[in-house]
């Protein structure tokens, strides 16, 4: 009983964290003048918030032994599976698009400013939901019909009989995990290479060399980072960042990619293994564990993709001061604009 109580407490805590964190980040983004820049992060918060409102409470009922007597109709079970697959797909696809967007923002900033329009962002959001709904509809093809009922604890993808579930699980894993993982890993490896080059080029240039031989202007991201940090950071900090910048960048990227793999790899590995296991009708306790490890991503995402961003944290601090009736006025717009100019490469990664 103690184990069940602890499990129920952890599930409720994850759900409440997802509700609060996603709401806070979403409100901050909607109130900031830089909304276009964070539109996909805002969409990720919306998906995770919907999951915390509709999916995770049903997941608590399906996972905890305290609700073993709860019975779902076939329609209710289909609705739970629909929400489960749809929100998981939308969240993972949004994370993949965020990684691509960050790549262009960092490596090709001029191209990003020109091509990243509201129309393109809306098209990306529509693509995410269309693909998620199509995958979910595919999951529900061939499921039992009628007005029967089943225990809430058995309302999983394995309730679907026959070989159809094996085909779906394979397609679901490839479309919503394997391909996004490849994209995320490839993109952040490219970002790390740029970060490493930029950090190595932050060494101060002697004044005599600048006076004797003026150099041709370069618009590369590495030179832009060098110019920005040279104007902002003092000399000792420049020297320190030259040696520490690469480690800070790789640590940030390892945390982002590692969090994604830790949350979703057990979930998809379990679902890929279960259909080939002999007599695997339901996932049981193992499925409950990997499912809630995956659901924890809904609570962690707003921290990794929202609150770790310095501009969002500063905006949150200003909104908190405004709630305490402290006047902000024009200082808010000026400070946000200055933050956008002074945000160097490694600060953006963090």
XYZ file of C-alpha atoms in Angstrom:
350
model
C 0.000 0.000 0.000
C 2.846 2.389 0.799
C 4.268 1.861 -2.694
C 0.891 2.632 -4.254
C 0.545 5.805 -2.166
C 4.013 6.993 -3.200
C 3.232 6.254 -6.840
C -0.048 8.148 -6.669
C 1.682 11.100 -4.983
C 4.365 11.215 -7.703
C 1.766 11.120 -10.478
C -0.223 13.941 -8.882
C 2.961 15.978 -8.323
C 4.014 15.578 -11.977
C 0.547 16.621 -13.117
C 0.459 19.716 -10.901
C 3.974 20.715 -11.973
C 2.982 20.423 -15.621
C -0.124 22.540 -15.012
C 1.681 25.350 -13.208
C 4.932 25.467 -15.199
C 3.319 25.373 -18.634
C 0.752 27.988 -17.644
C 3.445 30.345 -16.340
C 5.675 30.042 -19.399
C 2.741 30.394 -21.797
C 1.491 33.551 -20.064
C 4.980 35.066 -20.114
C 5.425 34.374 -23.832
C 2.001 35.744 -24.742
C 2.783 38.983 -22.909
C 6.241 39.542 -24.360
C 6.854 41.577 -27.544
C 9.062 38.728 -28.797
C 6.115 36.345 -29.230
C 7.060 35.401 -32.808
C 10.469 34.242 -31.648
C 8.969 31.844 -29.088
C 5.842 30.739 -30.944
C 6.853 27.057 -31.052
C 7.848 27.104 -27.384
C 4.420 28.570 -26.642
C 2.825 25.822 -28.743
C 4.783 23.199 -26.802
C 3.426 24.672 -23.565
C -0.107 24.537 -24.972
C 0.279 20.854 -25.902
C 1.783 19.955 -22.547
C -0.870 21.964 -20.707
C -3.660 20.156 -22.584
C -1.978 16.893 -21.667
C -1.901 17.904 -18.004
C -5.594 18.867 -18.087
C -7.128 16.024 -20.089
C -4.621 13.172 -20.421
C -2.684 12.909 -17.177
C -5.725 12.757 -14.815
C -7.092 9.882 -16.903
C -3.631 8.348 -16.774
C -3.738 8.489 -12.975
C -7.041 6.590 -12.987
C -5.647 3.996 -15.406
C -2.345 3.559 -13.550
C -3.228 3.573 -9.865
C -4.620 0.468 -8.161
C -6.898 2.732 -6.111
C -9.080 3.066 -9.217
C -9.186 -0.617 -10.223
C -12.970 -0.644 -10.046
C -13.335 2.167 -12.566
C -14.837 0.859 -15.815
C -14.463 2.580 -19.188
C -16.835 2.107 -22.068
C -15.282 1.358 -25.441
C -15.915 4.946 -26.521
C -14.213 6.312 -23.390
C -11.268 3.976 -23.855
C -10.899 5.085 -27.471
C -10.976 8.712 -26.336
C -8.172 8.056 -23.829
C -6.009 6.341 -26.444
C -6.747 9.153 -28.909
C -5.600 11.802 -26.418
C -2.571 9.742 -25.424
C -1.191 9.197 -28.919
C -2.213 12.615 -30.255
C -0.643 14.680 -27.450
C 2.519 12.562 -27.354
C 2.963 12.952 -31.104
C 2.293 16.703 -31.010
C 4.720 17.268 -28.129
C 7.590 15.317 -29.698
C 7.095 16.849 -33.154
C 7.061 20.328 -31.610
C 10.357 19.620 -29.842
C 11.864 18.515 -33.167
C 10.687 21.719 -34.871
C 12.061 23.818 -31.989
C 15.486 22.226 -32.513
C 15.406 23.077 -36.233
C 14.229 26.606 -35.463
C 17.072 27.122 -32.979
C 19.544 25.849 -35.540
C 18.504 28.486 -38.057
C 18.284 31.181 -35.385
C 21.863 30.526 -34.275
C 23.667 29.410 -37.432
C 21.756 31.454 -40.031
C 20.344 34.440 -38.107
C 19.761 36.651 -41.168
C 17.964 33.892 -43.040
C 15.895 33.174 -39.933
C 14.735 36.785 -39.597
C 13.644 36.864 -43.250
C 11.957 33.468 -43.553
C 10.543 32.939 -40.060
C 7.144 34.581 -40.587
C 3.866 34.123 -38.762
C 2.502 32.288 -41.803
C 5.358 29.778 -41.701
C 4.913 29.279 -37.958
C 1.181 28.660 -38.361
C 1.920 26.200 -41.174
C 4.316 24.356 -38.857
C 1.685 24.145 -36.120
C -0.923 22.858 -38.609
C 1.545 20.239 -39.866
C 2.131 19.025 -36.295
C -1.549 18.560 -35.546
C -2.428 17.015 -38.916
C 0.330 14.451 -38.564
C -0.595 13.721 -34.947
C -4.276 13.212 -35.756
C -3.481 10.981 -38.742
C -1.235 8.771 -36.609
C -3.943 8.580 -33.948
C -6.644 7.644 -36.459
C -4.371 4.890 -37.731
C -4.146 3.553 -34.166
C -7.926 3.336 -33.833
C -8.472 1.434 -37.087
C -9.624 -2.124 -36.406
C -10.471 -1.562 -32.743
C -13.499 -3.287 -31.167
C -16.889 -1.783 -31.905
C -20.085 -1.690 -29.885
C -21.067 -0.597 -26.401
C -18.914 -2.943 -24.367
C -16.777 -2.002 -21.389
C -13.294 -2.656 -20.069
C -11.331 -1.985 -16.913
C -9.538 1.368 -16.903
C -6.261 -0.406 -16.160
C -6.555 -2.365 -19.438
C -7.333 0.689 -21.558
C -4.031 0.779 -23.454
C -2.906 0.347 -27.020
C -2.552 -3.393 -26.328
C -6.303 -3.673 -25.945
C -6.461 -3.733 -29.755
C -6.325 -7.393 -30.819
C -4.460 -8.996 -33.703
C -1.417 -8.044 -35.718
C -2.650 -4.515 -36.340
C -1.218 -3.227 -33.073
C 2.267 -4.518 -34.033
C 2.218 -2.604 -37.312
C 0.941 0.531 -35.619
C 3.497 0.465 -32.791
C 6.326 0.176 -35.326
C 5.000 3.034 -37.472
C 4.264 5.132 -34.379
C 7.769 4.631 -33.012
C 9.431 5.476 -36.333
C 7.320 8.560 -37.063
C 7.211 10.008 -33.538
C 10.504 8.934 -32.005
C 13.156 7.594 -34.376
C 12.902 10.325 -37.018
C 12.542 13.217 -34.491
C 15.498 11.834 -32.512
C 17.668 11.769 -35.628
C 16.660 15.343 -36.444
C 17.279 16.582 -32.887
C 20.634 14.842 -32.597
C 21.876 16.032 -36.017
C 20.735 19.612 -35.462
C 22.240 19.986 -31.995
C 25.514 18.420 -33.151
C 25.692 21.136 -35.812
C 24.853 23.768 -33.193
C 27.610 22.454 -30.938
C 30.190 22.682 -33.707
C 29.270 26.325 -34.253
C 29.355 26.983 -30.501
C 32.795 25.447 -30.208
C 34.174 27.502 -33.109
C 32.638 30.673 -31.675
C 34.029 30.065 -28.191
C 37.518 29.433 -29.569
C 37.413 32.701 -31.511
C 36.590 34.848 -28.503
C 40.247 35.613 -27.830
C 40.860 39.399 -27.648
C 42.585 40.973 -30.659
C 45.613 43.219 -29.867
C 44.940 46.917 -30.384
C 48.139 47.324 -32.434
C 47.048 44.649 -34.856
C 43.694 46.352 -35.338
C 45.347 49.687 -36.020
C 47.938 48.383 -38.469
C 45.888 46.019 -40.594
C 42.106 46.554 -40.750
C 40.345 43.354 -41.613
C 37.570 42.718 -44.082
C 34.150 42.610 -42.531
C 32.737 39.120 -42.030
C 29.095 38.265 -41.436
C 29.628 34.746 -40.129
C 27.970 33.771 -36.892
C 31.352 33.196 -35.238
C 32.530 36.732 -36.021
C 29.202 38.180 -34.875
C 29.505 36.391 -31.550
C 33.078 37.640 -31.165
C 32.047 41.250 -31.872
C 29.041 41.127 -29.514
C 30.924 39.543 -26.632
C 33.923 41.848 -27.150
C 31.653 44.859 -26.668
C 29.843 43.442 -23.661
C 32.323 41.346 -21.698
C 35.451 42.635 -19.948
C 38.869 41.238 -20.898
C 39.206 38.662 -18.053
C 35.772 37.263 -18.825
C 36.651 36.974 -22.514
C 39.719 34.916 -21.670
C 37.722 32.759 -19.285
C 34.920 32.166 -21.805
C 37.456 31.055 -24.401
C 38.267 28.020 -22.268
C 34.889 27.448 -20.601
C 32.495 28.325 -23.419
C 32.851 25.035 -25.260
C 32.169 23.029 -22.096
C 29.116 25.180 -21.272
C 27.712 24.658 -24.763
C 28.182 20.900 -24.804
C 26.750 20.599 -21.267
C 23.628 22.484 -22.332
C 23.182 20.373 -25.443
C 23.768 17.124 -23.555
C 21.108 18.134 -21.026
C 18.555 18.920 -23.735
C 19.148 15.760 -25.782
C 19.628 13.615 -22.670
C 16.341 14.784 -21.138
C 14.500 13.899 -24.342
C 16.036 10.425 -24.530
C 15.559 9.689 -20.818
C 11.867 10.521 -21.019
C 10.931 8.901 -24.316
C 13.414 6.088 -25.010
C 12.040 3.752 -22.276
C 8.475 4.401 -23.466
C 9.076 3.535 -27.124
C 11.504 0.714 -26.342
C 8.864 -0.882 -24.136
C 6.152 -0.533 -26.773
C 8.404 -1.932 -29.482
C 9.324 -4.936 -27.337
C 5.881 -5.772 -25.964
C 4.164 -6.799 -29.242
C 6.786 -9.462 -29.909
C 6.729 -10.764 -26.326
C 4.848 -14.022 -25.875
C 1.376 -13.532 -24.450
C 1.726 -9.785 -24.062
C -1.870 -8.713 -23.676
C -1.219 -5.755 -21.453
C 1.771 -3.846 -20.186
C 0.923 -4.060 -16.495
C 3.223 -2.369 -13.990
C 6.037 -1.931 -16.515
C 3.831 0.009 -18.887
C 2.672 2.266 -16.062
C 6.271 3.119 -15.111
C 7.487 3.933 -18.628
C 4.280 5.845 -19.370
C 4.755 8.186 -16.427
C 8.444 8.614 -17.187
C 7.258 9.809 -20.593
C 4.530 11.991 -19.049
C 7.193 13.669 -16.902
C 8.382 15.295 -20.124
C 5.214 17.420 -20.045
C 6.378 18.861 -16.715
C 10.084 19.169 -17.632
C 9.663 20.814 -21.050
C 8.632 24.263 -19.759
C 11.838 24.389 -17.708
C 14.201 23.235 -20.464
C 12.608 25.183 -23.308
C 11.152 28.111 -21.402
C 12.498 29.036 -17.986
C 16.130 28.257 -18.911
C 15.927 31.078 -21.455
C 17.239 34.278 -19.909
C 14.768 36.563 -21.682
C 11.777 34.545 -20.481
C 13.132 34.556 -16.919
C 13.605 38.326 -17.027
C 10.131 38.814 -18.447
C 8.726 36.608 -15.678
C 10.483 38.749 -13.074
C 8.986 41.906 -14.601
C 5.500 40.428 -14.655
C 5.903 39.454 -11.026
C 6.902 43.017 -10.174
C 3.959 44.356 -12.134
C 1.611 42.137 -10.137
C 3.006 43.838 -7.034
C 1.941 47.210 -8.532
C 5.484 48.290 -9.359
C 5.437 50.572 -12.441
C 7.165 49.182 -15.497
C 6.275 51.663 -18.238
C 8.595 51.943 -21.179
C 11.391 50.232 -19.258
C 9.899 46.851 -20.189
C 10.197 47.355 -23.956
C 13.649 48.916 -23.700
C 14.964 46.176 -21.448
C 13.603 43.394 -23.664
C 15.149 45.063 -26.711
C 18.501 45.435 -24.990
C 18.366 41.812 -23.869
C 17.812 40.725 -27.457
C 20.868 42.679 -28.613
C 23.136 41.603 -25.781
C 22.201 37.940 -25.729
C 25.328 36.135 -26.917
C 25.561 32.672 -28.350
C 26.101 30.642 -25.201
C 23.451 32.575 -23.274
C 20.916 31.682 -25.961
C 21.789 28.007 -25.676
C 21.236 28.122 -21.937
